[in-house]
PDB file of C-alpha atoms in Angstrom:
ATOM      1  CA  UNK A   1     -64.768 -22.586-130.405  1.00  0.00           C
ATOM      2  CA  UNK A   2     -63.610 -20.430-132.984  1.00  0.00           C
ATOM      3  CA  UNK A   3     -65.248 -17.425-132.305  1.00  0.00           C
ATOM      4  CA  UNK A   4     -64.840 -15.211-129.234  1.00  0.00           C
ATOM      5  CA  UNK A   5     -66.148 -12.126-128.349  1.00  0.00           C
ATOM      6  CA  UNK A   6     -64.590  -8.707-127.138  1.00  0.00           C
ATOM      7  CA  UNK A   7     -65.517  -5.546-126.473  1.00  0.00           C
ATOM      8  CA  UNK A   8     -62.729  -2.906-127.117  1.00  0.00           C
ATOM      9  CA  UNK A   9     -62.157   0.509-125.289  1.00  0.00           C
ATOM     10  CA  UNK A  10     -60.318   3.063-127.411  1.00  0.00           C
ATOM     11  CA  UNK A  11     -59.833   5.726-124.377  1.00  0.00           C
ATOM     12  CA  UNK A  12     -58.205   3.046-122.527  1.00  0.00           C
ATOM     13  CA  UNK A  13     -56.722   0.936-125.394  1.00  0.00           C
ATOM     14  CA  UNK A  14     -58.114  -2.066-123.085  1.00  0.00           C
ATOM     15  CA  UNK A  15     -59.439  -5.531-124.758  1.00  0.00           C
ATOM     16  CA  UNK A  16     -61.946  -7.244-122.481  1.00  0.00           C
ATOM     17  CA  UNK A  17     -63.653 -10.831-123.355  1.00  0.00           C
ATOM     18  CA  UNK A  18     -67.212 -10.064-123.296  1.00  0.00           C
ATOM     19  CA  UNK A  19     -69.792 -12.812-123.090  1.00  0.00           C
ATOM     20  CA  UNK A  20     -71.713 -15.066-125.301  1.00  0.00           C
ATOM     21  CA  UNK A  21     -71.485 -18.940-126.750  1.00  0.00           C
ATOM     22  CA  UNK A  22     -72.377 -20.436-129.606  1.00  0.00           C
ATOM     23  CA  UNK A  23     -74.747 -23.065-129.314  1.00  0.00           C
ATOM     24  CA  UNK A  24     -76.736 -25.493-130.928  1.00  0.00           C
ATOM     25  CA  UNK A  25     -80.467 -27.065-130.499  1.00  0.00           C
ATOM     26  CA  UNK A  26     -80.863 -30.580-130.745  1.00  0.00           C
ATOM     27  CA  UNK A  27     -81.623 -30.299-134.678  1.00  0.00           C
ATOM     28  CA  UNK A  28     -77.830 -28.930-135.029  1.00  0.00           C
ATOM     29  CA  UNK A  29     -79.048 -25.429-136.223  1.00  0.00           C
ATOM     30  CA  UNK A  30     -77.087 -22.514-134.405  1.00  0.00           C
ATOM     31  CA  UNK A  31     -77.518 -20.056-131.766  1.00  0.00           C
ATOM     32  CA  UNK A  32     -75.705 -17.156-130.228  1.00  0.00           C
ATOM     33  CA  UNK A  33     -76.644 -17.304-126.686  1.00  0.00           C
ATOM     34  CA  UNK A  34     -75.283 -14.973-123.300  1.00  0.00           C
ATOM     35  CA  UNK A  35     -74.586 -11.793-125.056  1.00  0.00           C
ATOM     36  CA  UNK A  36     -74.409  -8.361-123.117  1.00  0.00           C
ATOM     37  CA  UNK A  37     -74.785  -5.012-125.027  1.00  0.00           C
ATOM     38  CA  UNK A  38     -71.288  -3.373-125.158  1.00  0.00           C
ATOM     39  CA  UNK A  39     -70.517  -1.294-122.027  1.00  0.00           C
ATOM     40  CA  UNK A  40     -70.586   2.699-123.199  1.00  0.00           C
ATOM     41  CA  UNK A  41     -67.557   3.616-124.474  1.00  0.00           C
ATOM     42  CA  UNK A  42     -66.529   0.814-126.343  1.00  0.00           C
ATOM     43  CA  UNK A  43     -67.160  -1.604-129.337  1.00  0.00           C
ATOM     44  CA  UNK A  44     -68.247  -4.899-130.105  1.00  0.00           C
ATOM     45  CA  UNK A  45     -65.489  -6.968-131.484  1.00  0.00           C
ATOM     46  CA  UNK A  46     -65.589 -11.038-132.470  1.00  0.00           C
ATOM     47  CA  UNK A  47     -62.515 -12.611-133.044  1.00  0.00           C
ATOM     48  CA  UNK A  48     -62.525 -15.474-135.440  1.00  0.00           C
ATOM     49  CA  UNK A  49     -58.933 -17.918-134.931  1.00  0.00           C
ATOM     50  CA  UNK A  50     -58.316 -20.476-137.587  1.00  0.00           C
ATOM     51  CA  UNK A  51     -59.581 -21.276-141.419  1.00  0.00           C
ATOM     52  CA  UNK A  52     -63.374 -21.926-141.051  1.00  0.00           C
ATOM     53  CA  UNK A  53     -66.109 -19.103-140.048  1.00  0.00           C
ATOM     54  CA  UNK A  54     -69.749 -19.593-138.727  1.00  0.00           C
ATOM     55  CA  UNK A  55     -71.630 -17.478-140.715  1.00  0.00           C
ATOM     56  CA  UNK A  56     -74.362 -18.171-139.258  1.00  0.00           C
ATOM     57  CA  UNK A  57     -73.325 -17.264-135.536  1.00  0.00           C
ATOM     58  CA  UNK A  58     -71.021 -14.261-136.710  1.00  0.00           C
ATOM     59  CA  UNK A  59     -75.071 -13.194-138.170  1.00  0.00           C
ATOM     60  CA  UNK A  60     -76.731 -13.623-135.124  1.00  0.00           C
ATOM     61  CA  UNK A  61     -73.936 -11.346-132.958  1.00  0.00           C
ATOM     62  CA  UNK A  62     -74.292  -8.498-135.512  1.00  0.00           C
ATOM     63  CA  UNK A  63     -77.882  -8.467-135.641  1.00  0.00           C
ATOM     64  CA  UNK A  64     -78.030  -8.710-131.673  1.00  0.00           C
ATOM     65  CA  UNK A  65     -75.633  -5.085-131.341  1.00  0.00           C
ATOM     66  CA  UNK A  66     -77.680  -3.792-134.255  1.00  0.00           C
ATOM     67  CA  UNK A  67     -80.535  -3.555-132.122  1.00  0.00           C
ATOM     68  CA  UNK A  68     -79.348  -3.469-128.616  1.00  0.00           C
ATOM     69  CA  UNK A  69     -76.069  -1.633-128.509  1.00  0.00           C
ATOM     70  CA  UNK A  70     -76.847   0.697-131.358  1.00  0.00           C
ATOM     71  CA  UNK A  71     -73.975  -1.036-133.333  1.00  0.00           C
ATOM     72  CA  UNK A  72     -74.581  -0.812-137.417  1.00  0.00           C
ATOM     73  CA  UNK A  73     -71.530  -1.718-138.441  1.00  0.00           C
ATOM     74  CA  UNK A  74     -69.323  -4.108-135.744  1.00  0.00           C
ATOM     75  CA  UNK A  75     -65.847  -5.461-136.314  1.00  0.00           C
ATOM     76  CA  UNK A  76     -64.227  -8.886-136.802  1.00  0.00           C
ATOM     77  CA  UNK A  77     -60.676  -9.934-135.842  1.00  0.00           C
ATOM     78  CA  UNK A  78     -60.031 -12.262-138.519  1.00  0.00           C
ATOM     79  CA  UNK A  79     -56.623 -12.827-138.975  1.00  0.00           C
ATOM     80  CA  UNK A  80     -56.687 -15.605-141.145  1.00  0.00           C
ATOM     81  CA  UNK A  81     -59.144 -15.256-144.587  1.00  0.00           C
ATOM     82  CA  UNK A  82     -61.316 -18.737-144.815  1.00  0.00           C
ATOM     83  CA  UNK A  83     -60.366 -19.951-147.978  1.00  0.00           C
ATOM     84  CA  UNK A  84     -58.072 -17.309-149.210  1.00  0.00           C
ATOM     85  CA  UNK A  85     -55.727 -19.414-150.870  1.00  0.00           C
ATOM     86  CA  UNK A  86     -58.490 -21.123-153.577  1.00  0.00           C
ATOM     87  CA  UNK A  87     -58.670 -17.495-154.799  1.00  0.00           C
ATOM     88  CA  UNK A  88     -57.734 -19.335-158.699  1.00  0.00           C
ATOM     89  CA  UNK A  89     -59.609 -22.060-158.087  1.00  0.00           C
ATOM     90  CA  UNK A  90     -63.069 -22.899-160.418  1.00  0.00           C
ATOM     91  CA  UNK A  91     -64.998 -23.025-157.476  1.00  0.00           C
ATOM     92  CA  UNK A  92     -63.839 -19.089-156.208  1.00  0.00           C
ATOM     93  CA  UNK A  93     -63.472 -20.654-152.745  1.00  0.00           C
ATOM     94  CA  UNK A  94     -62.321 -17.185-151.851  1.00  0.00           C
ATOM     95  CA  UNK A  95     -64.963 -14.639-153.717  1.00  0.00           C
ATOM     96  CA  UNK A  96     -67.592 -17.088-152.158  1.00  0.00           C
ATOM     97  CA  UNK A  97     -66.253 -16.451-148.569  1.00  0.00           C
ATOM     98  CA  UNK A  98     -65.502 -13.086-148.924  1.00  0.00           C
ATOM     99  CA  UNK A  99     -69.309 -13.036-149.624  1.00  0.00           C
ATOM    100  CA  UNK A 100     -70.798 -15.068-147.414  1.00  0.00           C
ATOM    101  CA  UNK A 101     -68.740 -12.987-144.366  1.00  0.00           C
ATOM    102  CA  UNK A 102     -70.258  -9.603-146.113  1.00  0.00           C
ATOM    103  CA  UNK A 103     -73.524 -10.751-145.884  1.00  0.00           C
ATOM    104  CA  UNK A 104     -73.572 -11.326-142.081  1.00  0.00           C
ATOM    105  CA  UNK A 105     -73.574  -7.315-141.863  1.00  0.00           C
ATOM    106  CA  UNK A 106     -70.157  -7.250-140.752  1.00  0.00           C
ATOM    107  CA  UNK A 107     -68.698  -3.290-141.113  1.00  0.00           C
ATOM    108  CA  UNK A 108     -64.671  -3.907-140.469  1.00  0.00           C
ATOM    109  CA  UNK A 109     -62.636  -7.022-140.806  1.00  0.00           C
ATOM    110  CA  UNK A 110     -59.056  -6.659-139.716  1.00  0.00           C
ATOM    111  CA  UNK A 111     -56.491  -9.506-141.278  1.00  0.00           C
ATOM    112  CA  UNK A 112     -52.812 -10.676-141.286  1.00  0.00           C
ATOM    113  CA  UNK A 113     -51.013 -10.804-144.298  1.00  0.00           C
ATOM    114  CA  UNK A 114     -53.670 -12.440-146.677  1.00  0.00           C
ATOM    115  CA  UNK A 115     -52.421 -14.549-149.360  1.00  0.00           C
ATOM    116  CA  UNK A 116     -53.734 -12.398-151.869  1.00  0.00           C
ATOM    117  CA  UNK A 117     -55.705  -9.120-152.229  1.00  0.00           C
ATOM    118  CA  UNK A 118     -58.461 -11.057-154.294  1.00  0.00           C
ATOM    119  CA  UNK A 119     -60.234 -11.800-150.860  1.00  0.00           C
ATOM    120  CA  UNK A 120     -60.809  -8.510-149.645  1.00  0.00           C
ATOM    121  CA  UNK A 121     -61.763  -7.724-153.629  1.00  0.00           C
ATOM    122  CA  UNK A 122     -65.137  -9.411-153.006  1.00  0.00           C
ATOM    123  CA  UNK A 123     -66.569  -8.294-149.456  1.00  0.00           C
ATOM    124  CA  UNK A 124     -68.312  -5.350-151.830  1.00  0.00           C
ATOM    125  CA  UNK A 125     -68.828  -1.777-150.139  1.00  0.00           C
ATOM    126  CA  UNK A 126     -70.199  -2.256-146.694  1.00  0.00           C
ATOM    127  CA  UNK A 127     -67.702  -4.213-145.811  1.00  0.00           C
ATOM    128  CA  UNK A 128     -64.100  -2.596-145.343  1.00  0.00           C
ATOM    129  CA  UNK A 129     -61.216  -5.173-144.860  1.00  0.00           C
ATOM    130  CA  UNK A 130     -57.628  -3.619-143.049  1.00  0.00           C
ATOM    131  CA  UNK A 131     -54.652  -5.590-143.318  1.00  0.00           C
ATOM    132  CA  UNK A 132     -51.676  -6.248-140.551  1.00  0.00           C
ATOM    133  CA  UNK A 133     -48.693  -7.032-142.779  1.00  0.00           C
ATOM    134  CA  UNK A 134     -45.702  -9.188-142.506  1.00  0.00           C
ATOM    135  CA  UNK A 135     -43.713  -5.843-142.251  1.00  0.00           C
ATOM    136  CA  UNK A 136     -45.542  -4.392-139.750  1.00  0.00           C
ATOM    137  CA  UNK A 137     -45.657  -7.422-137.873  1.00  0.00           C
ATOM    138  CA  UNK A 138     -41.868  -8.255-138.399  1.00  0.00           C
ATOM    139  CA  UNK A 139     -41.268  -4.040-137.543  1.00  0.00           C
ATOM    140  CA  UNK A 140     -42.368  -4.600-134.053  1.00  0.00           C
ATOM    141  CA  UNK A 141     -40.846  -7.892-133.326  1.00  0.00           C
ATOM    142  CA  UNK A 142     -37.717  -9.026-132.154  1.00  0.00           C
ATOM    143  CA  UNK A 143     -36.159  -9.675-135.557  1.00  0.00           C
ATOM    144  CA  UNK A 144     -35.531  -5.731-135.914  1.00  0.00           C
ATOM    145  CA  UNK A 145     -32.761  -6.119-133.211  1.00  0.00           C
ATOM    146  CA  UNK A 146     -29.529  -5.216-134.668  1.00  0.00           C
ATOM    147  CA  UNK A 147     -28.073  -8.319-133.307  1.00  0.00           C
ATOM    148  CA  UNK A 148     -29.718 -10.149-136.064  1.00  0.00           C
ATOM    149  CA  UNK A 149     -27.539  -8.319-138.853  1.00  0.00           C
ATOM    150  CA  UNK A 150     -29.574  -9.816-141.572  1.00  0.00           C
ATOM    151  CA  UNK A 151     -28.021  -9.690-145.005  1.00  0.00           C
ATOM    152  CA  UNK A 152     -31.046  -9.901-147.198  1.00  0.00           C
ATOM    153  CA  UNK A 153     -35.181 -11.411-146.988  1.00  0.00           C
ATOM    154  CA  UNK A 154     -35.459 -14.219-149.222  1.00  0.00           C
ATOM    155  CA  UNK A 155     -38.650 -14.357-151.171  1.00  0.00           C
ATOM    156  CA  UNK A 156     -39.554 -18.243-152.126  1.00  0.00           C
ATOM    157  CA  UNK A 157     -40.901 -17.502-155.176  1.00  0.00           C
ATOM    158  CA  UNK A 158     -42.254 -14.048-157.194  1.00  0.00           C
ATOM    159  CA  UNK A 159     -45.808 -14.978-155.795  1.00  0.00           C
ATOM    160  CA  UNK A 160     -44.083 -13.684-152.478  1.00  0.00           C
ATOM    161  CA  UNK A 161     -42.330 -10.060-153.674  1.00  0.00           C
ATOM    162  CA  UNK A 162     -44.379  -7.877-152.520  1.00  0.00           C
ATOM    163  CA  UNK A 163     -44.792  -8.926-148.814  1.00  0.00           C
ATOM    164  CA  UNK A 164     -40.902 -10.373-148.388  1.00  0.00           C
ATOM    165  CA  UNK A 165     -39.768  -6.578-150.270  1.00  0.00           C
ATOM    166  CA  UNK A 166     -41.832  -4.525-147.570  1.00  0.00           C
ATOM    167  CA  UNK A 167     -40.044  -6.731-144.844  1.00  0.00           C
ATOM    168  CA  UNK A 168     -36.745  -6.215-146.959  1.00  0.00           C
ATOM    169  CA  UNK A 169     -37.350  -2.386-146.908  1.00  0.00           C
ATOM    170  CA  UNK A 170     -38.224  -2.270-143.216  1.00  0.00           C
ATOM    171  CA  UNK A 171     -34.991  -4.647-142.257  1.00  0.00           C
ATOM    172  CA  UNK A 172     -33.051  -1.981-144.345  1.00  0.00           C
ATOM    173  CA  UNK A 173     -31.859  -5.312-146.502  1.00  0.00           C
ATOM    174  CA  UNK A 174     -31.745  -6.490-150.210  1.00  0.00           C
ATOM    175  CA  UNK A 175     -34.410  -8.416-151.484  1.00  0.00           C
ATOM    176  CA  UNK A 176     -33.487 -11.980-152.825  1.00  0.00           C
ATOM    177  CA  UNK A 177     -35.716 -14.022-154.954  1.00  0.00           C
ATOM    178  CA  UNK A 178     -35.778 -17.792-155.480  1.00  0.00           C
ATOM    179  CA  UNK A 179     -38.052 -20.076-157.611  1.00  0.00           C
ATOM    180  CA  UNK A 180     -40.371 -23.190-158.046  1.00  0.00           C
ATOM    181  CA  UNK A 181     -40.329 -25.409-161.025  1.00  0.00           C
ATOM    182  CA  UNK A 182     -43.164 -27.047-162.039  1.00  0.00           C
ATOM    183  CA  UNK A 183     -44.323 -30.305-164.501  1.00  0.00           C
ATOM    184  CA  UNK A 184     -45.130 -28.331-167.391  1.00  0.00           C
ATOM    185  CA  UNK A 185     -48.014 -31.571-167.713  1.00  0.00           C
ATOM    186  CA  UNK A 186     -49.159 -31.726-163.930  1.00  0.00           C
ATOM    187  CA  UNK A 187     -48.282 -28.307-163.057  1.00  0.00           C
ATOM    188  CA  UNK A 188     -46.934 -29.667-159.817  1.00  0.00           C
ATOM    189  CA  UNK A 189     -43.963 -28.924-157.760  1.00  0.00           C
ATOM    190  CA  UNK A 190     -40.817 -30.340-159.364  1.00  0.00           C
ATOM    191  CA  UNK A 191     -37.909 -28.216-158.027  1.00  0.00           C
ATOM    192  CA  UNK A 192     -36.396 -25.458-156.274  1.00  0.00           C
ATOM    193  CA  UNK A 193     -34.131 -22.760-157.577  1.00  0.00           C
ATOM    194  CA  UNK A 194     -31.993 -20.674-155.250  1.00  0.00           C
ATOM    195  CA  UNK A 195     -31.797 -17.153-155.446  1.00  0.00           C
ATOM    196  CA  UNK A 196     -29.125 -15.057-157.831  1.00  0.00           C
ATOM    197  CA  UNK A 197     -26.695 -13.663-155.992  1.00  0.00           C
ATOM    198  CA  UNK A 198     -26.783 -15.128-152.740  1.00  0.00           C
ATOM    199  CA  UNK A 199     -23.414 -15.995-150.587  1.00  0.00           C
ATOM    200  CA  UNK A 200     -22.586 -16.646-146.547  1.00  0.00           C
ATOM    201  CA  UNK A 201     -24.129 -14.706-144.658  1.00  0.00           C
ATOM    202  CA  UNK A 202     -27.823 -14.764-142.726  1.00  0.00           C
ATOM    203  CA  UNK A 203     -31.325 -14.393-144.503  1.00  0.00           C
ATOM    204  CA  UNK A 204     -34.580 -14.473-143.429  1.00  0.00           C
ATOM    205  CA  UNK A 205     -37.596 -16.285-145.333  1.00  0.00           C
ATOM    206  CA  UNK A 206     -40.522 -15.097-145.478  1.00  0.00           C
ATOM    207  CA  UNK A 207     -44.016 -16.436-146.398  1.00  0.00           C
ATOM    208  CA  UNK A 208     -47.500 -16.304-145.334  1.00  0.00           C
ATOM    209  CA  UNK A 209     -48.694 -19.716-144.632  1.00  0.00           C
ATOM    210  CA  UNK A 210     -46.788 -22.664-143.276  1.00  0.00           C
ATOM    211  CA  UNK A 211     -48.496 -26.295-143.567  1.00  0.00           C
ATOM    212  CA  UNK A 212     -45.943 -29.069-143.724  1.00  0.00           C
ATOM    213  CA  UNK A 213     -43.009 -26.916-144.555  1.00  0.00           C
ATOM    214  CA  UNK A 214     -42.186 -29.003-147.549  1.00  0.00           C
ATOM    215  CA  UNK A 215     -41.635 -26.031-149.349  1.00  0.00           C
ATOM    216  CA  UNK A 216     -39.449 -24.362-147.587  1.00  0.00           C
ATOM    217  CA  UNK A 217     -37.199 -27.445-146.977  1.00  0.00           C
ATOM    218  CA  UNK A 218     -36.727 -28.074-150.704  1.00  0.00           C
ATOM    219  CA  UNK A 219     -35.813 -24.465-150.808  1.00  0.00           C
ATOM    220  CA  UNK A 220     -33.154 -24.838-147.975  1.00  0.00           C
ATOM    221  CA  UNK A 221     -31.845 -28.025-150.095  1.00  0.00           C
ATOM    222  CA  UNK A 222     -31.526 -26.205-152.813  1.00  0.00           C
ATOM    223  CA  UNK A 223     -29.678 -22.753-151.058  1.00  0.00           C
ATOM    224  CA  UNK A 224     -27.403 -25.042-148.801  1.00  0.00           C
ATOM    225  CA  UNK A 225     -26.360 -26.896-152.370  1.00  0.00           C
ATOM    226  CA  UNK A 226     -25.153 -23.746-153.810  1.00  0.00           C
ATOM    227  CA  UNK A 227     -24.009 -21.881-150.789  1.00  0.00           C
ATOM    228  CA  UNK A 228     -23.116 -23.841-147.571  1.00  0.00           C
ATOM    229  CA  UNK A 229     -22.499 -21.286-145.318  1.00  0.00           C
ATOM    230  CA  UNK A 230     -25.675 -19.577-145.988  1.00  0.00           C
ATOM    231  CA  UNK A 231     -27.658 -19.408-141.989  1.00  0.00           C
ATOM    232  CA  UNK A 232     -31.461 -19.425-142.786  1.00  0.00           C
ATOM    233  CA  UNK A 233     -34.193 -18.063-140.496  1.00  0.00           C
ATOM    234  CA  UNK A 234     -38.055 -18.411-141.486  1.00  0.00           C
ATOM    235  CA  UNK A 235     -40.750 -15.919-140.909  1.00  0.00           C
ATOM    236  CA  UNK A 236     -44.532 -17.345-141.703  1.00  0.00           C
ATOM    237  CA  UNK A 237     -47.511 -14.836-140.444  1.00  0.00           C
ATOM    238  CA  UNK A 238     -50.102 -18.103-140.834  1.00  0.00           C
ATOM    239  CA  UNK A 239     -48.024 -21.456-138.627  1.00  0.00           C
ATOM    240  CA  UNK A 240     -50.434 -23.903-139.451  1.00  0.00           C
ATOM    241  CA  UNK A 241     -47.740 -26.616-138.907  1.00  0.00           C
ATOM    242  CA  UNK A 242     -49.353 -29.650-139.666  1.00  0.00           C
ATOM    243  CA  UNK A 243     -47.538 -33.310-140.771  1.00  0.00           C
ATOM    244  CA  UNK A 244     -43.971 -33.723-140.591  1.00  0.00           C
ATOM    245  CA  UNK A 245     -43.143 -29.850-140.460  1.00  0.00           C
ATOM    246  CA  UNK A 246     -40.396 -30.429-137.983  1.00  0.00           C
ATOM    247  CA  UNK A 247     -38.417 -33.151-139.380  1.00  0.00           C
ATOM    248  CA  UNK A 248     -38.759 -30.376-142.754  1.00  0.00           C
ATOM    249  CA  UNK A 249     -37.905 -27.127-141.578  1.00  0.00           C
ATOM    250  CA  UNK A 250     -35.694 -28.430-138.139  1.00  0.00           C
ATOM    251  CA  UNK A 251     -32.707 -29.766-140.109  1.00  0.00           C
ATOM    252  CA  UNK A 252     -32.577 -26.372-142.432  1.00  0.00           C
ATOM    253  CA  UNK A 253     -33.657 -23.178-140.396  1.00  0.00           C
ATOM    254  CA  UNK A 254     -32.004 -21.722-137.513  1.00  0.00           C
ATOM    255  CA  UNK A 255     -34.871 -20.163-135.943  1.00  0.00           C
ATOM    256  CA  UNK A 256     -38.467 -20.194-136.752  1.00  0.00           C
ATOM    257  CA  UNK A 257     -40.552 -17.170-135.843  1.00  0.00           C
ATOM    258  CA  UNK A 258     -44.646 -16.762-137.245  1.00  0.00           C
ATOM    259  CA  UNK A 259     -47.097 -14.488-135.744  1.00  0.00           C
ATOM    260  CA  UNK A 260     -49.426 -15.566-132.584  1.00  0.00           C
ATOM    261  CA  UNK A 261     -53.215 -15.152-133.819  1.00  0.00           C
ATOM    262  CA  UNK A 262     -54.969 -16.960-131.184  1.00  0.00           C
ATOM    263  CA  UNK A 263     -57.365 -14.885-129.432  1.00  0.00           C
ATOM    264  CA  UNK A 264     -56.680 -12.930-126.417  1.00  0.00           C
ATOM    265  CA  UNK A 265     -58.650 -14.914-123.995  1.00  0.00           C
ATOM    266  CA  UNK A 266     -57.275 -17.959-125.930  1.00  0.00           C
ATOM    267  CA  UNK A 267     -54.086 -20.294-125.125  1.00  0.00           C
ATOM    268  CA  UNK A 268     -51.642 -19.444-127.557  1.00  0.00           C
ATOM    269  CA  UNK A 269     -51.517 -21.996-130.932  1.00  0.00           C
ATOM    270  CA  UNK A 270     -48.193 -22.201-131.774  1.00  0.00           C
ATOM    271  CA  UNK A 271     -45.902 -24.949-131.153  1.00  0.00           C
ATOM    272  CA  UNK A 272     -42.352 -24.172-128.397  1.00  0.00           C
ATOM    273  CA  UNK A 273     -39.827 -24.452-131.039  1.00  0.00           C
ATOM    274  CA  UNK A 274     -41.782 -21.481-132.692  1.00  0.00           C
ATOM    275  CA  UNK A 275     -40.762 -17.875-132.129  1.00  0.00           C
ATOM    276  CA  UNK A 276     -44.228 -16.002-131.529  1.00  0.00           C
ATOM    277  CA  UNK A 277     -45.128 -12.416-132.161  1.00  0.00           C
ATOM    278  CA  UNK A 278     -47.975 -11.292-130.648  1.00  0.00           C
ATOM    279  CA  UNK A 279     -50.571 -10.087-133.395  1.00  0.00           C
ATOM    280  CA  UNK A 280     -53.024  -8.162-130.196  1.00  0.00           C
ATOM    281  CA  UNK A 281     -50.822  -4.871-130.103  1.00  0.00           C
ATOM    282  CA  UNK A 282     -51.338  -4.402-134.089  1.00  0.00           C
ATOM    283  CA  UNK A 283     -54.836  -5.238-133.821  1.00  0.00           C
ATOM    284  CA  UNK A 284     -55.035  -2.619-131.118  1.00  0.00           C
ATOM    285  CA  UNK A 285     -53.655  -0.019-133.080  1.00  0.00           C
ATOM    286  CA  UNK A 286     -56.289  -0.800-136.568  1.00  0.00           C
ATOM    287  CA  UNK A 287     -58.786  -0.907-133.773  1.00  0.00           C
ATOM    288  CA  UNK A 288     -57.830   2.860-132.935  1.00  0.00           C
ATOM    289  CA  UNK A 289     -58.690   4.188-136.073  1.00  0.00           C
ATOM    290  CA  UNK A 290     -62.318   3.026-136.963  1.00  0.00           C
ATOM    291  CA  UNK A 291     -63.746   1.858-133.998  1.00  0.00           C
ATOM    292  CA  UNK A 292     -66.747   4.001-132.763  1.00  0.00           C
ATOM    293  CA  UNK A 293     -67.618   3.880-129.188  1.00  0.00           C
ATOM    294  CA  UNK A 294     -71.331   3.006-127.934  1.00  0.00           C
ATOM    295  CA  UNK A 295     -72.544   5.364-126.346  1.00  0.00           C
ATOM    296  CA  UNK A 296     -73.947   5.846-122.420  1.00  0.00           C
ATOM    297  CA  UNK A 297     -77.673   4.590-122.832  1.00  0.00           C
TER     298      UNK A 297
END
């Protein structure tokens, strides 16, 4: 199951999985079943892990603490956006989603790192979307230790300034960029350039979604051509990992690190070789700041 539910104490700063499973009648049509108001002093929270949302279900929990924990406006843990990446496409994979999740009467969404801000663009006023960053991810992880002694961020291509600079500024590091050719006929992938200035020394990649890692090896191809002695690490928020990602990123990355967005009452989704940074204390600390408490009935 995707979807989880939570309730959230902000005296206490404590996550507890409340209950409540989505089920189905015979006819396959949905239904939330189990749920307890929230206790007093906390707030509803679902936590959606992966690409897909029930809309359906995620409608059914926010009507049920509409009317029985006095709950207008409940939040969803979302960490990844359901079809955030067809934000160009003809269908508007990602306006329609935004929608649809709007509609259940969600009030608060909390994210990681969405591939772009055209997502959050379309949830329309009652619906207010916070984003976790790479940086503030990558700020309380490991990779700040000075150990590391990072030389610069690499960003893959200028889609990916913006979040691999705020990691840049937050390592204290230059920003390198690098770039993707494409078939000006097919508009597909057709090479890799590596990044203007680069030399020896350690860098850290960073991206938002890993799938096969095809990607990032061509990019490594291409660095390790012009520099040899350049050590590469890879950050990803989203480690989907899917195919032949380890025979692509193994041979070419040092160290792989991508944050943990599994649920709290969930096992955790990422593979062993994968470095994981927990995602639960920043969602804690967004929690903090809009999360109204029910209170004692």
């Amino acid at each position: 199951m995707s979807l989880s539910f939570h309730t959230f104490n902000r005296d206490t700063r404590q996550f507890y999985p409340a209950a409540g499973a989505v089920e189905s009648y015979p006819g396959g049509d949905i239904a939330v079943r189990h749920l307890q108001p929230a206790p007093a002093g906390s707030v509803p929270v679902a936590w959606n892990a992966g690409g897909t949302l029930d809309y359906a279900a995620l409608a059914q929990w926010v009507a049920f603490h509409a009317a029985v924990s006095g709950i207008a406006a409940p939040i969803l843990v979302m960490p990844y956006l359901p079809s955030a990446r067809g934000d160009h496409d003809p269908t508007a994979d990602a306006q329609v989603s935004a929608r649809l999740t709007a509609a259940t009467g969600i009030g608060h969404v909390i994210c990681a790192d969405p591939h772009s801000p055209i997502w959050a663009e379309h949830t329309g006023w009652d619906t207010a979307v916070h984003t976790i960053t790479a940086a503030d991810l990558i700020g309380g992880s490991t990779l700040m230790g000075a150990h590391w002694e990072w030389d610069a961020v690499i960003a893959p291509d200028k889609g990916a300034v913006d979040r691999a600079g705020a990691v840049a500024r937050v390592l204290g590091v230059p920003l390198l960029t690098a770039g993707k050719a494409r078939d000006a006929a097919t508009g597909k992938l057709s090479g890799f350039t590596a990044p203007d200035g680069i030399g020896a020394g350690r860098f850290l990649v960073v991206d938002d979604i890993c799938d096969g890692g095809g990607t990032f090896a061509g990019l490594a191809q291409v660095i390790a051509a012009a520099v040899p002695k350049a050590e590469l690490h890879l950050w990803v928020t989203h480690g989907l990992f899917t195919g032949r990602w380890r025979e692509n990123l193994a041979p070419h990355y040092v160290s792989i690190t991508a944050a943990d967005t599994a649920a709290p009452s969930e096992p955790a989704a990422l593979p062993p070789e994968v470095r994981a940074v927990p995602l639960l204390p920043a969602v804690l600390d967004a929690l903090i700041h809009f999360a109204a408490p029910v209170a004692a009935h």
